Amino acid sequence: MSDTQTFLDTLKTRSVNYSGEPSWIAARRQAGAARFEAMGFPTRRDEEWKYTDVRAIAQGHFKLADDGEFSQAQAATLTLPVEAYRLSFVDGVFAPKLSDIDALPQGVQVLPLSKALEENHEAVGGPLGRLTSVDFSAFAALNTAFMEEGAVVRIAPNTVVDKPIILQFLSREGEAVMCHPRILVEAGGRSEATVIEHYAGEANAANFTNVVAELMLDRGAILTHYKLQEAPIGDFHVASIHVEQSRDSVYTSYNLNLGGALARNDIIADLNGENAYTNLYGLFFGQGRQHVDNHTKVNHNAPLTFSNENYKGILGDRAHGVFNGRVYVKRDSQKIEGFQSNQNLLLSDRAHIDAKPELEIYADDVKCSHGTTTGQLDEEAVYALRTRGIDEATARGLLTLAFAGEVLEQVTLDEISERVELAVAGKLPERFNLAGLVEIAAALNE
């Protein structure tokens, strides 16, 4: 039996649940299944997947969860302690007991996809799939075929959301399951909001999450988007994020990857109107045999558009990282600025990074730059910190944290930066003036 057939057989068994769905959903589901069957899982012969082997996913036997039961006590240990509107899912199933969306302000809708379809499926049908089609990748096609649940976030024009909106996805240990969440965010003109995707789970979980997110910003909208991926070390995580920006809009992405056996992120930003601005900040941290792959593409489809990208990778043990970032300037998209930087820190001689920054420019009045560097901790800097009475492990943690600092200092939510700092540097001794020492470490790193 082929790898794809196992998933298609699961879909066939599940189809009894889809008998009453609208015809347009059935048609898209069939299109997704057909495209997935035609494409098959990518292999390392495919250029876009040259450095990422997905056989562990393709050959896995993942079931679909039927319930979203999860201990509230356990959920509390995983939940971000942020005052927020919260929509929670467990193995892809909506978990109302872990959610908090009862007091949403006027002009804001946050719904599980199933409820949004039930209330007004035609309003969902238009934007859903407009940015990420089944042709984008085999995983996008697979997501469309299994599209059952996810999140719909709508922000009315001129609405400023007072608290972050958290979309929380929890993974349970036990029998291996898969989920295919679909996220749709529509930010109206001159609205402003923060959306946080958070992936976490029980320590021994070994599940497969395959998410597709489509984010649409109308004129003047400001959207801050955090994706904190700290899934269990046995989980597989694949994400496709597609952003469409109208004139004067600002999109800021914080893509923070700490967990999972294998994580792959595709982020595409289409700047379609003048004065649209994109910020892409990324930090990936791998240990053991973790594999983290980030592919980004910024499409300057209109003149007077701006992008700034800064990705940093930290890899220890036998971890493997991949960064492929592309800035594309469409013909006649004059007076654009596009900057891209990727820096990587290897904490072990066995850690490995494959980095490929790219520029593709079809206009002449542009300012673009890109570059990548890879190095190890400066042993002289480690020694300098040790002369200040700091043990070696703490010194290395501080220097590692200082390396990540250029991205972390952009993070405005302390609860998220603290999670990342703990993963990157461990629990540092409180007897030190950590802020001052990190500044020293940063200076020594330069």
Coordinates of C-alpha atoms in Angstrom, one line a residue:
M1 CA 0.0 0.0 0.0
S2 CA 1.3 3.4 -1.0
D3 CA 2.0 6.1 1.6
T4 CA -0.8 8.3 0.1
Q5 CA -3.3 5.4 0.1
T6 CA -3.2 5.0 3.8
F7 CA -4.3 8.7 4.2
L8 CA -6.9 8.3 1.5
D9 CA -8.4 5.2 3.1
T10 CA -8.7 7.2 6.4
L11 CA -10.5 9.9 4.5
K12 CA -12.9 7.4 2.9
T13 CA -13.7 6.0 6.3
R14 CA -14.2 9.5 7.7
S15 CA -16.5 10.6 4.8
V16 CA -19.6 9.3 6.7
N17 CA -19.2 12.5 8.8
Y18 CA -19.3 14.7 5.7
S19 CA -22.6 13.5 4.2
G20 CA -24.6 16.7 5.0
E21 CA -22.0 19.3 4.2
P22 CA -22.6 22.0 1.6
S23 CA -21.7 21.1 -2.0
W24 CA -18.9 23.6 -2.3
I25 CA -17.1 22.0 0.7
A26 CA -17.6 18.5 -0.8
A27 CA -16.2 19.7 -4.1
R28 CA -13.1 21.3 -2.5
R29 CA -12.5 18.2 -0.3
Q30 CA -12.6 16.0 -3.4
A31 CA -10.2 18.4 -5.2
G32 CA -7.9 18.2 -2.3
A33 CA -7.9 14.5 -2.2
A34 CA -7.4 14.2 -5.9
R35 CA -4.5 16.7 -5.9
F36 CA -2.9 14.9 -2.9
E37 CA -3.1 11.6 -4.7
A38 CA -1.6 13.0 -7.9
M39 CA 1.2 14.8 -6.1
G40 CA 2.1 12.3 -3.4
F41 CA 4.2 13.3 -0.5
P42 CA 7.3 15.3 -1.4
T43 CA 10.7 13.7 -1.5
R44 CA 14.2 15.1 -1.3
R45 CA 14.2 15.0 -5.1
D46 CA 11.8 18.0 -5.0
E47 CA 13.8 21.2 -4.8
E48 CA 11.5 22.8 -2.2
W49 CA 12.0 19.7 0.1
K50 CA 15.6 19.0 -0.8
Y51 CA 16.8 19.1 2.8
T52 CA 13.7 17.7 4.6
D53 CA 12.7 14.1 4.7
V54 CA 9.0 13.6 5.4
R55 CA 9.0 9.8 5.3
A56 CA 8.2 9.6 9.0
I57 CA 5.0 11.4 8.3
A58 CA 4.2 9.6 5.0
Q59 CA 4.7 6.2 6.5
G60 CA 3.0 7.0 9.8
H61 CA -0.4 5.5 10.8
F62 CA -2.3 8.4 12.2
K63 CA -6.0 8.3 13.2
L64 CA -8.4 11.2 13.6
A65 CA -9.5 12.2 17.1
D66 CA -13.2 12.1 17.9
D67 CA -13.2 14.2 21.1
G68 CA -11.4 17.1 22.6
E69 CA -11.2 15.9 26.2
F70 CA -8.2 17.2 28.1
S71 CA -7.5 17.7 31.8
Q72 CA -8.0 21.4 32.7
A73 CA -5.2 21.1 35.2
Q74 CA -2.8 19.8 32.6
A75 CA -4.0 22.4 30.1
A76 CA -3.2 25.1 32.7
T77 CA 0.4 24.1 32.8
L78 CA 0.7 24.4 29.0
T79 CA -1.4 27.5 28.4
L80 CA 0.2 30.9 27.9
P81 CA -0.5 33.0 31.0
V82 CA -1.7 35.9 28.8
E83 CA -4.9 37.8 29.4
A84 CA -6.6 37.0 26.1
Y85 CA -9.5 35.8 24.1
R86 CA -8.8 32.1 23.7
L87 CA -10.0 29.4 21.3
S88 CA -8.7 26.0 22.2
F89 CA -8.4 22.7 20.3
V90 CA -7.3 19.3 21.4
D91 CA -5.9 17.1 18.6
G92 CA -7.8 19.3 16.2
V93 CA -11.1 19.0 18.0
F94 CA -12.7 22.2 19.4
A95 CA -12.5 22.2 23.2
P96 CA -15.1 24.7 24.6
K97 CA -14.2 24.1 28.2
L98 CA -10.7 25.3 27.5
S99 CA -11.8 28.3 25.5
D100 CA -12.8 31.9 26.5
I101 CA -14.6 33.8 23.8
D102 CA -17.8 34.8 25.6
A103 CA -16.9 38.5 26.1
L104 CA -15.6 39.5 22.7
P105 CA -15.9 43.2 21.9
Q106 CA -18.2 44.5 19.3
G107 CA -16.9 44.1 15.8
V108 CA -14.8 41.0 16.6
Q109 CA -15.7 37.4 15.7
V110 CA -13.7 34.4 16.9
L111 CA -15.3 31.1 16.0
P112 CA -14.3 27.5 15.5
L113 CA -14.5 26.8 11.8
S114 CA -17.3 24.2 12.3
K115 CA -19.6 26.8 13.9
A116 CA -18.7 29.5 11.3
L117 CA -19.7 27.0 8.6
E118 CA -22.9 26.1 10.4
E119 CA -23.9 29.8 10.9
N120 CA -23.1 31.1 7.5
H121 CA -21.1 28.8 5.3
E122 CA -21.3 31.1 2.2
A123 CA -19.5 33.8 4.1
V124 CA -16.7 31.4 4.8
G125 CA -16.6 29.8 1.3
G126 CA -15.4 33.0 -0.5
P127 CA -12.2 33.7 1.3
L128 CA -11.4 30.1 2.4
G129 CA -8.8 28.6 0.0
R130 CA -8.4 31.9 -2.0
L131 CA -4.8 32.3 -0.9
T132 CA -3.7 28.7 -0.4
S133 CA -5.0 26.4 -3.1
V134 CA -4.6 22.6 -3.3
D135 CA -1.8 23.2 -5.8
F136 CA 0.4 24.9 -3.3
S137 CA 1.8 21.6 -1.8
A138 CA 0.8 18.1 -1.0
F139 CA 0.3 19.1 2.6
A140 CA -2.1 22.0 1.6
A141 CA -4.0 19.5 -0.5
L142 CA -4.2 17.0 2.4
N143 CA -5.4 19.8 4.7
T144 CA -8.2 20.7 2.3
A145 CA -9.2 17.0 2.0
F146 CA -9.5 16.6 5.8
M147 CA -10.8 20.2 6.4
E148 CA -13.1 19.8 9.4
E149 CA -12.1 22.3 12.1
G150 CA -10.0 25.3 12.7
A151 CA -10.5 29.0 13.5
V152 CA -12.3 31.9 11.8
V153 CA -11.3 35.4 13.1
R154 CA -13.0 38.5 11.7
I155 CA -12.2 42.0 12.7
A156 CA -14.5 44.8 11.5
P157 CA -13.1 47.9 10.0
N158 CA -11.7 50.6 12.4
T159 CA -11.8 48.1 15.3
V160 CA -8.9 47.9 17.7
V161 CA -8.9 44.6 19.7
D162 CA -8.0 45.2 23.3
K163 CA -6.5 41.8 24.0
P164 CA -4.6 39.2 22.0
I165 CA -6.6 36.4 20.4
I166 CA -5.0 33.1 21.2
L167 CA -5.6 30.0 19.0
Q168 CA -4.4 27.2 21.2
F169 CA -3.7 23.7 19.8
L170 CA -2.9 20.9 22.3
S171 CA -1.6 17.5 21.5
R172 CA -2.4 14.4 23.6
E173 CA -0.1 11.4 24.3
G174 CA -1.4 7.9 23.5
E175 CA -2.5 6.6 20.1
A176 CA -0.9 8.6 17.3
V177 CA -3.4 11.0 15.7
M178 CA -3.4 13.7 13.0
C179 CA -5.3 17.0 12.7
H180 CA -5.6 19.4 9.8
P181 CA -6.6 22.8 11.3
R182 CA -7.7 25.6 8.9
I183 CA -7.2 29.2 10.1
L184 CA -8.9 32.2 8.4
V185 CA -8.2 35.7 9.6
E186 CA -9.9 38.7 8.0
A187 CA -8.7 42.1 9.3
G188 CA -10.9 45.0 8.1
G189 CA -9.6 48.3 7.0
R190 CA -7.7 50.3 9.7
S191 CA -8.3 47.5 12.3
E192 CA -5.6 46.5 14.7
A193 CA -5.2 43.1 16.4
T194 CA -2.7 40.5 17.7
V195 CA -3.3 36.8 16.9
I196 CA -1.2 34.1 18.6
E197 CA -1.0 30.5 17.4
H198 CA 0.3 28.3 20.2
Y199 CA 1.1 24.7 19.8
A200 CA 1.9 22.6 22.8
G201 CA 1.1 19.2 24.3
E202 CA 1.7 16.3 26.7
A203 CA 5.4 15.3 26.8
N204 CA 5.0 11.8 25.2
A205 CA 2.7 12.8 22.4
A206 CA 3.8 11.8 18.9
N207 CA 1.1 13.2 16.6
F208 CA 0.9 15.0 13.3
T209 CA -0.4 18.6 12.9
N210 CA -0.9 20.0 9.4
V211 CA -2.2 23.5 9.5
V212 CA -3.1 26.0 6.8
A213 CA -3.5 29.7 7.7
E214 CA -4.8 32.4 5.4
L215 CA -4.6 36.0 6.6
M216 CA -6.1 38.9 4.7
L217 CA -5.4 42.5 5.6
D218 CA -7.5 45.3 4.2
R219 CA -6.3 48.8 3.6
G220 CA -4.5 50.2 6.7
A221 CA -5.0 47.1 8.8
I222 CA -2.3 46.3 11.4
L223 CA -1.9 42.6 12.3
T224 CA 0.7 41.2 14.7
H225 CA 0.9 37.5 14.3
Y226 CA 2.8 35.2 16.8
K227 CA 3.3 31.5 16.0
L228 CA 4.8 29.8 19.1
Q229 CA 5.5 26.2 18.3
E230 CA 6.6 24.3 21.4
A231 CA 5.0 21.0 20.5
P232 CA 6.2 17.7 22.2
I233 CA 9.5 16.4 20.9
G234 CA 7.8 13.5 19.2
D235 CA 5.3 15.6 17.2
F236 CA 5.4 16.4 13.5
H237 CA 4.3 19.9 12.6
V238 CA 3.8 21.3 9.0
A239 CA 2.4 24.8 8.5
S240 CA 1.5 26.9 5.4
I241 CA 0.8 30.5 6.2
H242 CA -0.3 32.8 3.4
V243 CA -0.7 36.6 3.9
E244 CA -2.4 39.1 1.6
Q245 CA -1.8 42.8 2.3
S246 CA -3.6 45.8 0.8
R247 CA -2.4 49.3 0.7
D248 CA -1.0 50.9 3.9
S249 CA -1.3 47.6 5.9
V250 CA 1.3 46.4 8.3
Y251 CA 1.9 42.7 9.0
T252 CA 4.4 41.6 11.6
S253 CA 5.2 37.9 12.1
Y254 CA 7.0 36.2 15.0
N255 CA 7.7 32.6 14.0
L256 CA 9.2 30.9 17.0
N257 CA 10.0 27.2 16.8
L258 CA 11.1 25.3 19.8
G259 CA 9.5 21.8 19.6
G260 CA 8.7 18.9 17.5
A261 CA 10.7 16.1 15.9
L262 CA 10.1 17.7 12.5
A263 CA 8.8 21.2 11.9
R264 CA 8.3 22.8 8.5
N265 CA 6.9 26.3 8.0
D266 CA 6.1 28.0 4.6
I267 CA 5.3 31.7 5.0
I268 CA 4.3 33.7 2.0
A269 CA 3.5 37.4 2.1
D270 CA 1.9 39.1 -0.9
L271 CA 2.3 42.9 -0.7
N272 CA -0.4 44.0 -3.2
G273 CA -0.8 47.7 -2.4
E274 CA 1.4 50.7 -2.0
N275 CA 2.9 51.4 1.4
A276 CA 2.3 47.9 2.6
Y277 CA 4.9 46.8 5.1
T278 CA 5.9 43.3 6.2
N279 CA 8.1 42.3 9.1
L280 CA 9.2 38.7 9.4
Y281 CA 11.0 37.8 12.6
G282 CA 12.0 34.1 13.2
L283 CA 13.8 32.1 15.8
F284 CA 14.3 28.4 15.6
F285 CA 16.0 26.3 18.3
G286 CA 16.8 22.6 17.8
Q287 CA 18.3 19.9 20.1
G288 CA 18.8 16.2 19.8
R289 CA 17.8 15.1 16.3
Q290 CA 15.2 17.8 15.8
H291 CA 14.7 19.1 12.3
V292 CA 13.4 22.6 11.7
D293 CA 12.7 23.9 8.2
N294 CA 11.6 27.5 7.4
H295 CA 10.8 28.6 3.9
T296 CA 9.7 32.3 3.5
K297 CA 8.8 34.3 0.4
V298 CA 7.9 38.0 0.2
N299 CA 6.3 39.1 -3.0
H300 CA 6.6 42.8 -3.7
N301 CA 3.7 42.9 -6.2
A302 CA 3.2 46.7 -6.0
P303 CA 5.5 49.7 -5.9
L304 CA 6.4 51.5 -2.7
T305 CA 6.2 48.3 -0.6
F306 CA 8.6 47.4 2.2
S307 CA 9.8 44.2 3.9
N308 CA 12.2 43.5 6.7
E309 CA 13.2 39.9 7.6
N310 CA 15.4 38.6 10.3
Y311 CA 15.7 34.9 11.1
K312 CA 18.0 33.3 13.6
G313 CA 18.7 29.6 14.2
I314 CA 20.3 27.9 17.2
L315 CA 21.2 24.3 16.8
G316 CA 22.8 21.8 19.2
D317 CA 23.5 18.1 19.4
R318 CA 22.6 16.6 16.0
A319 CA 19.8 19.1 15.1
H320 CA 19.3 20.1 11.5
G321 CA 18.0 23.5 10.4
V322 CA 16.9 24.8 7.0
F323 CA 16.3 28.4 6.0
N324 CA 15.2 29.3 2.5
G325 CA 14.2 33.0 2.2
R326 CA 13.2 34.6 -1.1
V327 CA 12.4 38.2 -1.8
Y328 CA 10.6 38.6 -5.2
V329 CA 10.1 42.0 -6.8
K330 CA 7.6 42.0 -9.6
R331 CA 8.2 43.9 -12.9
D332 CA 7.7 47.6 -12.5
S333 CA 7.4 47.4 -8.7
Q334 CA 9.6 50.4 -8.3
K335 CA 10.8 52.1 -5.1
I336 CA 10.6 49.1 -2.9
E337 CA 12.8 48.1 -0.1
G338 CA 13.4 44.5 0.9
F339 CA 15.9 43.4 3.5
Q340 CA 16.7 39.9 4.6
S341 CA 19.1 38.5 7.2
N342 CA 19.7 34.9 8.4
Q343 CA 22.2 34.1 11.2
N344 CA 22.8 30.7 12.7
L345 CA 24.6 29.5 15.8
L346 CA 25.8 25.9 16.0
L347 CA 26.3 24.7 19.6
S348 CA 27.7 21.3 18.5
D349 CA 30.1 20.1 15.8
R350 CA 27.4 17.7 14.7
A351 CA 24.6 20.3 14.3
H352 CA 23.9 21.3 10.7
I353 CA 22.3 24.2 8.8
D354 CA 21.4 24.5 5.2
A355 CA 20.7 28.2 4.4
K356 CA 19.7 29.7 1.0
P357 CA 18.7 33.4 0.9
E358 CA 17.5 34.5 -2.5
L359 CA 16.6 37.8 -4.4
E360 CA 14.6 37.8 -7.6
I361 CA 14.2 41.3 -8.9
Y362 CA 12.5 42.6 -12.1
A363 CA 12.6 46.3 -11.3
D364 CA 15.6 48.8 -11.3
D365 CA 14.7 51.4 -8.6
V366 CA 14.9 49.1 -5.5
K367 CA 16.9 48.7 -2.3
C368 CA 17.4 45.1 -1.5
S369 CA 19.9 43.1 0.5
H370 CA 20.2 39.6 1.8
G371 CA 22.8 37.5 3.6
T372 CA 23.5 34.6 5.9
T373 CA 26.1 33.6 8.4
T374 CA 26.8 30.5 10.5
G375 CA 29.2 30.3 13.4
Q376 CA 29.8 28.9 16.9
L377 CA 30.1 30.5 20.3
D378 CA 33.2 32.6 20.8
E379 CA 35.3 30.7 23.4
E380 CA 37.1 33.9 24.4
A381 CA 33.7 35.4 25.2
V382 CA 32.9 32.3 27.3
Y383 CA 36.2 32.7 29.2
A384 CA 35.5 36.4 29.7
L385 CA 32.2 35.7 31.4
R386 CA 33.8 32.9 33.5
T387 CA 36.3 35.5 34.8
R388 CA 33.2 37.3 36.2
G389 CA 32.4 34.3 38.4
I390 CA 29.9 32.7 36.1
D391 CA 30.0 28.9 35.6
E392 CA 30.5 27.6 32.1
A393 CA 27.0 26.3 31.5
T394 CA 25.5 29.7 32.5
A395 CA 28.1 31.6 30.4
R396 CA 27.2 29.6 27.3
G397 CA 23.5 30.1 28.1
L398 CA 23.9 33.8 28.3
L399 CA 25.9 34.0 25.1
T400 CA 23.2 31.9 23.3
L401 CA 20.5 34.2 24.7
A402 CA 22.4 37.3 23.6
F403 CA 22.6 35.8 20.1
A404 CA 18.8 35.4 20.0
G405 CA 18.3 38.9 21.5
E406 CA 18.0 40.7 18.3
V407 CA 14.8 38.8 17.5
L408 CA 13.6 38.5 21.1
E409 CA 13.8 42.2 21.7
Q410 CA 11.2 42.7 19.1
V411 CA 8.7 40.5 21.0
T412 CA 6.4 42.7 23.0
L413 CA 4.7 40.0 25.1
D414 CA 6.9 39.0 28.1
E415 CA 5.1 35.7 28.6
I416 CA 6.2 34.6 25.1
S417 CA 9.8 35.9 25.3
E418 CA 10.2 34.2 28.7
R419 CA 9.1 30.8 27.2
V420 CA 11.7 31.2 24.5
E421 CA 14.4 32.4 26.8
L422 CA 13.9 29.3 29.1
A423 CA 14.1 27.0 26.1
V424 CA 17.2 28.6 24.7
A425 CA 19.2 29.3 27.8
G426 CA 17.7 27.2 30.5
K427 CA 16.8 28.5 34.0
L428 CA 19.6 30.9 34.7
P429 CA 20.6 31.6 38.3
E430 CA 18.6 34.5 39.8
R431 CA 21.6 35.7 41.8
F432 CA 23.0 37.4 38.7
N433 CA 21.8 40.7 37.2
L434 CA 20.7 38.8 34.1
A435 CA 19.8 41.9 32.1
G436 CA 23.2 43.4 32.6
L437 CA 25.0 40.1 31.9
V438 CA 23.1 39.6 28.7
E439 CA 24.2 43.1 27.6
I440 CA 27.8 42.1 28.4
A441 CA 27.3 38.8 26.5
A442 CA 25.9 40.6 23.5
A443 CA 28.9 42.9 23.4
L444 CA 31.3 40.0 23.7
N445 CA 29.4 38.2 20.9
E446 CA 29.9 41.1 18.4

